[in-house]
Amino acid sequence: MSPQSNQSDKTPKPNGLSPTVIILLLWLLFLNLVVMGGEQDSLVPYSQFLNQIEAGKVARVNIGAQKIEYTLKSELQTQEHPHILTTIPIAQDTNLTQRLEAHNVDFSAIPPSQTGWIANLLSWIVPPLIFFGIWIWLLSRSQMNGPGVLTVGKSTARIYSEGDTGVTFDDVAGVDEAKTELQEIVDFLKNADKYTYLGAKIPKGVLLVGPPGTGKTLLAKAIAGEAGVPFFSISGSEFIELFVGIGASRVRDLFEQAKTQAPCIVFIDELDALGKSRGNLGGMIGGNDEREQTLNQLLAEMDGFDPNTGVILLAATNRPEVLDPALLRPGRFDRQVVVDRPDRSGRKAILRVHAHEVRLGSDVDLDKLAARTPGFAGADLANLINEAALLAARNNRQAVMMEDFNEAIERILTGLEKRSRVLNELEKTTVAYHEVGHALIGAIMPGTNKVEKISIVPRGVGALGYTLQLPEEDRFLMLEDEIRGRIATLLGGRAAEELIFGRVSTGASDDIQKATDLAERFVTLYGMSDKLGPIAFEKGQQQFLEGFTNPRRTVSPKVSEEIDSEVKELVDGAHQIALNILEENKALLETTAKMLLEQEILEGEALKSQLKKVEKPSTMDNWLLTGEVTNFLPHNPIKSNGRICL
Ligand code: ADP
Ligand code: ZN
């Protein structure tokens, strides 16, 4: 997930006049003033001009095709009569010259005017200029709004020149192994001669694989920054366009540009959008022709360029398992660098990098924060720091305090507090028992998830209350009994509602979804079901994206039935154990729920002392290990058919 990497805004900008158009308009106005302006004010009616001739007032006349200029006799010139008067000739008046001769007026023709030929020339130059201006304007608009009519086939790769990425390895923290491997690429780029002298071939392509937000893009930029070479980047999905053939021409274009700038880095984000295995396309005939052509072009380009030109291709993906094997062959993306979620010390290092950007309070302990944030990727941690700073600002603090960070972590995990959502008494009570149910069961289940906080303050989308469980350490494996325990904890909320109210609410739907998904993975992915054995029922593995389900392997209807019954048995068992535990601890459930109703939030010592009192029923340990439930409750705890909706 890289929430920061927003798609560029594709809505057209509000139609302000572009500078080019404004300049053109001003130019036209200026011409208008220079060429034609300034003369109109002293125009004299033709009849008056004739009268003045008859009266013998006129001394001199200049006759032109467009106008006649004349001067009065010097004794008649006054302040308000300008020296030269102008009138417009009337073509029908053919005997003007005789009239002038008769009154002894000097006359001559006006020489062709200077401005006349300039205006003439401009009338040839200006219209093409206007068209040119409009064309430039359209061009710049279409570039602003992404690929348009005029950019067909041109790569939209953004070019950062040297130093422009501004990123160095110091800005990337917590991924030391990846950095060590990539250091070599930097060296290739800086001292290519050393390698070519020995006849070594520089690797063409390096694939960065890892979950979203772990800093793959950042690393690619850092390599360019460290080596001081230009950085071209394009996203795999940008290649895929509606028009057939454009994706492929983009690839050609990108490589052409890159070769002229070598040594340089070309970075393709989301390679999977473009390089999905051609075998996996399913039965859609011609459905993905375009993508295939683009991919083929990419493969051809990669084979076509000399490894020592100094163009190094970096690509990132979080689904390496779906990539076309052809992309991963030697000479293409033959190097893979894993950029995984950081461990605790890595998280601390990343927090330290980003903490520079904010004013930290004296009580902030980055180590503690790192401990509280297992599973967070670099982008999440950067986001955490920013959220905490926003909260501190809202609280009018001088610095970001630990309290802000704790609130920010909760916010990221469970969403915003929504105190405005008012629950009625019945709903509130139901939510309180539901959450305490989760907490009591979570408290005695194996694993490292510690119940930190219970709250009935609504948060985020749909959460009316929540139980916050934070792991005490990073875990890379989950044991069989821990998964069972997790499912039981998830069902604890529903079990509490059944036990106390004898009827259930819709509030448990999310828990049920998660419990069922986990149970299904238990059977189909982890091979933990005794009946079905260690057989994978899902095709392939999702390494870096959680919650993505793979298609099922083709199984016989009988096996399919068995999978369903195993999943059901697991969930039923967990439900039963949850009920057993709460039955055994019913008094504790009641008192804790009452405390929660009063205080709305339970945490710290108050919560700990309650959770310490939870008693394990005798059936629990055996179930955790074997999945067998020995003594089902004698009665069905659901007594009424009523359903309340939350
Ligand atoms: P990816 O490409 O793996 O999805 P990005 O490189 O886009 O992730 O990371 C998004 C942002 O998260 C970065 O701009 C950076 O602020 C932050 N970030 C991610 N990983 C790290 C890291 N290892 N060190 C420092 N910051 C990181
Ligand atoms: Zn719940």
mmCIF file of N, CA, C and O in Angstrom, residues 199-250:
data_model
loop_
_atom_site.group_PDB
_atom_site.id
_atom_site.type_symbol
_atom_site.label_atom_id
_atom_site.label_comp_id
_atom_site.label_asym_id
_atom_site.label_seq_id
_atom_site.Cartn_x
_atom_site.Cartn_y
_atom_site.Cartn_z
ATOM 1 N N GLY A 199 35.499 -7.559 -18.494
ATOM 2 C CA GLY A 199 34.596 -8.360 -19.315
ATOM 3 C C GLY A 199 33.334 -8.770 -18.599
ATOM 4 O O GLY A 199 32.580 -9.605 -19.083
ATOM 5 N N ALA A 200 33.099 -8.200 -17.410
ATOM 6 C CA ALA A 200 31.885 -8.564 -16.678
ATOM 7 C C ALA A 200 30.691 -7.862 -17.303
ATOM 8 O O ALA A 200 30.811 -6.740 -17.788
ATOM 9 N N LYS A 201 29.572 -8.546 -17.319
ATOM 10 C CA LYS A 201 28.363 -7.928 -17.866
ATOM 11 C C LYS A 201 27.552 -7.332 -16.725
ATOM 12 O O LYS A 201 27.267 -7.994 -15.734
ATOM 13 N N ILE A 202 27.186 -6.098 -16.910
ATOM 14 C CA ILE A 202 26.387 -5.425 -15.890
ATOM 15 C C ILE A 202 24.970 -5.989 -15.929
ATOM 16 O O ILE A 202 24.433 -6.202 -17.015
ATOM 17 N N PRO A 203 24.374 -6.268 -14.771
ATOM 18 C CA PRO A 203 23.008 -6.815 -14.815
ATOM 19 C C PRO A 203 22.055 -5.808 -15.443
ATOM 20 O O PRO A 203 22.170 -4.618 -15.225
ATOM 21 N N LYS A 204 21.109 -6.337 -16.236
ATOM 22 C CA LYS A 204 20.179 -5.424 -16.919
ATOM 23 C C LYS A 204 18.999 -5.065 -16.045
ATOM 24 O O LYS A 204 18.536 -3.942 -16.048
ATOM 25 N N GLY A 205 18.509 -6.070 -15.352
ATOM 26 C CA GLY A 205 17.267 -5.823 -14.623
ATOM 27 C C GLY A 205 17.317 -6.326 -13.203
ATOM 28 O O GLY A 205 17.830 -7.402 -12.926
ATOM 29 N N VAL A 206 16.803 -5.526 -12.289
ATOM 30 C CA VAL A 206 16.710 -5.949 -10.897
ATOM 31 C C VAL A 206 15.258 -5.792 -10.471
ATOM 32 O O VAL A 206 14.645 -4.746 -10.701
ATOM 33 N N LEU A 207 14.727 -6.850 -9.893
ATOM 34 C CA LEU A 207 13.333 -6.820 -9.469
ATOM 35 C C LEU A 207 13.264 -6.656 -7.957
ATOM 36 O O LEU A 207 13.857 -7.439 -7.217
ATOM 37 N N LEU A 208 12.583 -5.617 -7.513
ATOM 38 C CA LEU A 208 12.391 -5.421 -6.075
ATOM 39 C C LEU A 208 11.046 -6.015 -5.706
ATOM 40 O O LEU A 208 10.022 -5.591 -6.241
ATOM 41 N N VAL A 209 11.048 -7.009 -4.836
ATOM 42 C CA VAL A 209 9.769 -7.589 -4.447
ATOM 43 C C VAL A 209 9.518 -7.376 -2.967
ATOM 44 O O VAL A 209 10.437 -7.432 -2.159
ATOM 45 N N GLY A 210 8.287 -7.127 -2.630
ATOM 46 C CA GLY A 210 7.949 -6.936 -1.227
ATOM 47 C C GLY A 210 6.572 -6.341 -1.096
ATOM 48 O O GLY A 210 5.998 -5.883 -2.077
ATOM 49 N N PRO A 211 6.066 -6.349 0.129
ATOM 50 C CA PRO A 211 4.713 -5.821 0.366
ATOM 51 C C PRO A 211 4.642 -4.335 0.021
ATOM 52 O O PRO A 211 5.680 -3.673 -0.050
ATOM 53 N N PRO A 212 3.447 -3.823 -0.171
ATOM 54 C CA PRO A 212 3.295 -2.407 -0.498
ATOM 55 C C PRO A 212 3.840 -1.515 0.623
ATOM 56 O O PRO A 212 3.769 -1.882 1.795
ATOM 57 N N GLY A 213 4.392 -0.394 0.240
ATOM 58 C CA GLY A 213 4.791 0.601 1.227
ATOM 59 C C GLY A 213 6.079 0.319 1.958
ATOM 60 O O GLY A 213 6.398 0.956 2.946
ATOM 61 N N THR A 214 6.868 -0.655 1.475
ATOM 62 C CA THR A 214 8.090 -0.965 2.200
ATOM 63 C C THR A 214 9.280 -0.168 1.690
ATOM 64 O O THR A 214 10.389 -0.339 2.170
ATOM 65 N N GLY A 215 9.057 0.680 0.689
ATOM 66 C CA GLY A 215 10.146 1.553 0.258
ATOM 67 C C GLY A 215 10.822 1.120 -1.029
ATOM 68 O O GLY A 215 11.976 1.478 -1.263
ATOM 69 N N LYS A 216 10.129 0.378 -1.883
ATOM 70 C CA LYS A 216 10.760 -0.071 -3.127
ATOM 71 C C LYS A 216 11.044 1.110 -4.056
ATOM 72 O O LYS A 216 12.144 1.238 -4.594
ATOM 73 N N THR A 217 10.049 1.979 -4.211
ATOM 74 C CA THR A 217 10.239 3.150 -5.058
ATOM 75 C C THR A 217 11.340 4.036 -4.487
ATOM 76 O O THR A 217 12.194 4.545 -5.208
ATOM 77 N N LEU A 218 11.300 4.154 -3.175
ATOM 78 C CA LEU A 218 12.284 4.987 -2.497
ATOM 79 C C LEU A 218 13.697 4.458 -2.743
ATOM 80 O O LEU A 218 14.627 5.226 -3.004
ATOM 81 N N LEU A 219 13.845 3.130 -2.693
ATOM 82 C CA LEU A 219 15.157 2.520 -2.919
ATOM 83 C C LEU A 219 15.643 2.794 -4.338
ATOM 84 O O LEU A 219 16.814 3.111 -4.552
ATOM 85 N N ALA A 220 14.726 2.655 -5.302
ATOM 86 C CA ALA A 220 15.109 2.884 -6.698
ATOM 87 C C ALA A 220 15.596 4.317 -6.871
ATOM 88 O O ALA A 220 16.612 4.573 -7.526
ATOM 89 N N LYS A 221 14.881 5.257 -6.256
ATOM 90 C CA LYS A 221 15.298 6.652 -6.353
ATOM 91 C C LYS A 221 16.639 6.847 -5.663
ATOM 92 O O LYS A 221 17.472 7.641 -6.108
ATOM 93 N N ALA A 222 16.821 6.141 -4.553
ATOM 94 C CA ALA A 222 18.068 6.288 -3.813
ATOM 95 C C ALA A 222 19.254 5.806 -4.640
ATOM 96 O O ALA A 222 20.333 6.397 -4.593
ATOM 97 N N ILE A 223 19.046 4.733 -5.415
ATOM 98 C CA ILE A 223 20.144 4.241 -6.255
ATOM 99 C C ILE A 223 20.531 5.320 -7.252
ATOM 100 O O ILE A 223 21.712 5.634 -7.425
ATOM 101 N N ALA A 224 19.513 5.919 -7.892
ATOM 102 C CA ALA A 224 19.784 6.990 -8.854
ATOM 103 C C ALA A 224 20.469 8.156 -8.158
ATOM 104 O O ALA A 224 21.429 8.730 -8.672
ATOM 105 N N GLY A 225 19.991 8.474 -6.962
ATOM 106 C CA GLY A 225 20.564 9.594 -6.219
ATOM 107 C C GLY A 225 22.010 9.342 -5.833
ATOM 108 O O GLY A 225 22.869 10.206 -5.965
ATOM 109 N N GLU A 226 22.277 8.117 -5.376
ATOM 110 C CA GLU A 226 23.633 7.782 -4.943
ATOM 111 C C GLU A 226 24.596 7.793 -6.124
ATOM 112 O O GLU A 226 25.721 8.256 -6.015
ATOM 113 N N ALA A 227 24.135 7.264 -7.259
ATOM 114 C CA ALA A 227 25.028 7.166 -8.410
ATOM 115 C C ALA A 227 25.053 8.472 -9.191
ATOM 116 O O ALA A 227 25.878 8.645 -10.078
ATOM 117 N N GLY A 228 24.119 9.364 -8.889
ATOM 118 C CA GLY A 228 24.059 10.637 -9.597
ATOM 119 C C GLY A 228 23.680 10.480 -11.060
ATOM 120 O O GLY A 228 24.218 11.135 -11.937
ATOM 121 N N VAL A 229 22.735 9.580 -11.339
ATOM 122 C CA VAL A 229 22.301 9.389 -12.727
ATOM 123 C C VAL A 229 20.818 9.737 -12.841
ATOM 124 O O VAL A 229 20.106 9.753 -11.842
ATOM 125 N N PRO A 230 20.337 10.031 -14.049
ATOM 126 C CA PRO A 230 18.919 10.355 -14.210
ATOM 127 C C PRO A 230 18.023 9.165 -13.869
ATOM 128 O O PRO A 230 18.439 8.010 -13.992
ATOM 129 N N PHE A 231 16.832 9.496 -13.466
ATOM 130 C CA PHE A 231 15.880 8.483 -13.014
ATOM 131 C C PHE A 231 14.603 8.603 -13.830
ATOM 132 O O PHE A 231 13.955 9.637 -13.824
ATOM 133 N N PHE A 232 14.286 7.563 -14.585
ATOM 134 C CA PHE A 232 13.023 7.556 -15.334
ATOM 135 C C PHE A 232 12.088 6.624 -14.616
ATOM 136 O O PHE A 232 12.478 5.522 -14.260
ATOM 137 N N SER A 233 10.852 7.034 -14.419
ATOM 138 C CA SER A 233 9.965 6.057 -13.814
ATOM 139 C C SER A 233 8.635 6.031 -14.527
ATOM 140 O O SER A 233 8.167 7.037 -15.062
ATOM 141 N N ILE A 234 8.055 4.876 -14.567
ATOM 142 C CA ILE A 234 6.746 4.708 -15.188
ATOM 143 C C ILE A 234 6.076 3.560 -14.461
ATOM 144 O O ILE A 234 6.736 2.678 -13.939
ATOM 145 N N SER A 235 4.758 3.605 -14.405
ATOM 146 C CA SER A 235 4.083 2.542 -13.685
ATOM 147 C C SER A 235 3.539 1.526 -14.686
ATOM 148 O O SER A 235 3.122 1.889 -15.781
ATOM 149 N N GLY A 236 3.590 0.266 -14.294
ATOM 150 C CA GLY A 236 3.143 -0.799 -15.189
ATOM 151 C C GLY A 236 1.746 -0.553 -15.707
ATOM 152 O O GLY A 236 1.441 -0.809 -16.869
ATOM 153 N N SER A 237 0.895 0.001 -14.854
ATOM 154 C CA SER A 237 -0.476 0.204 -15.303
ATOM 155 C C SER A 237 -0.572 1.345 -16.300
ATOM 156 O O SER A 237 -1.504 1.416 -17.089
ATOM 157 N N GLU A 238 0.439 2.253 -16.286
ATOM 158 C CA GLU A 238 0.430 3.331 -17.273
ATOM 159 C C GLU A 238 0.670 2.799 -18.673
ATOM 160 O O GLU A 238 0.282 3.423 -19.656
ATOM 161 N N PHE A 239 1.352 1.673 -18.733
ATOM 162 C CA PHE A 239 1.626 1.104 -20.044
ATOM 163 C C PHE A 239 0.346 0.615 -20.704
ATOM 164 O O PHE A 239 0.187 0.630 -21.910
ATOM 165 N N ILE A 240 -0.528 0.113 -19.876
ATOM 166 C CA ILE A 240 -1.712 -0.523 -20.410
ATOM 167 C C ILE A 240 -2.726 0.554 -20.760
ATOM 168 O O ILE A 240 -3.249 1.240 -19.908
ATOM 169 N N GLU A 241 -2.999 0.677 -22.001
ATOM 170 C CA GLU A 241 -3.915 1.722 -22.425
ATOM 171 C C GLU A 241 -5.029 1.108 -23.232
ATOM 172 O O GLU A 241 -5.009 -0.053 -23.600
ATOM 173 N N LEU A 242 -5.989 1.939 -23.526
ATOM 174 C CA LEU A 242 -7.148 1.470 -24.247
ATOM 175 C C LEU A 242 -6.828 1.135 -25.703
ATOM 176 O O LEU A 242 -7.381 0.226 -26.281
ATOM 177 N N PHE A 243 -5.928 1.924 -26.295
ATOM 178 C CA PHE A 243 -5.684 1.763 -27.730
ATOM 179 C C PHE A 243 -4.627 0.713 -27.974
ATOM 180 O O PHE A 243 -3.540 0.780 -27.433
ATOM 181 N N VAL A 244 -4.958 -0.230 -28.810
ATOM 182 C CA VAL A 244 -4.025 -1.308 -29.086
ATOM 183 C C VAL A 244 -2.764 -0.735 -29.706
ATOM 184 O O VAL A 244 -2.810 0.143 -30.553
ATOM 185 N N GLY A 245 -1.635 -1.224 -29.234
ATOM 186 C CA GLY A 245 -0.374 -0.822 -29.852
ATOM 187 C C GLY A 245 0.313 0.315 -29.120
ATOM 188 O O GLY A 245 1.502 0.521 -29.287
ATOM 189 N N ILE A 246 -0.427 1.045 -28.317
ATOM 190 C CA ILE A 246 0.199 2.188 -27.668
ATOM 191 C C ILE A 246 1.122 1.763 -26.544
ATOM 192 O O ILE A 246 2.191 2.310 -26.353
ATOM 193 N N GLY A 247 0.693 0.737 -25.808
ATOM 194 C CA GLY A 247 1.535 0.238 -24.727
ATOM 195 C C GLY A 247 2.904 -0.134 -25.270
ATOM 196 O O GLY A 247 3.936 0.245 -24.734
ATOM 197 N N ALA A 248 2.887 -0.866 -26.387
ATOM 198 C CA ALA A 248 4.146 -1.313 -26.963
ATOM 199 C C ALA A 248 4.986 -0.129 -27.435
ATOM 200 O O ALA A 248 6.193 -0.084 -27.227
ATOM 201 N N SER A 249 4.329 0.866 -28.022
ATOM 202 C CA SER A 249 5.106 1.995 -28.526
ATOM 203 C C SER A 249 5.666 2.807 -27.368
ATOM 204 O O SER A 249 6.717 3.412 -27.453
ATOM 205 N N ARG A 250 4.951 2.785 -26.244
ATOM 206 C CA ARG A 250 5.479 3.449 -25.051
ATOM 207 C C ARG A 250 6.766 2.803 -24.592
ATOM 208 O O ARG A 250 7.695 3.476 -24.176
#
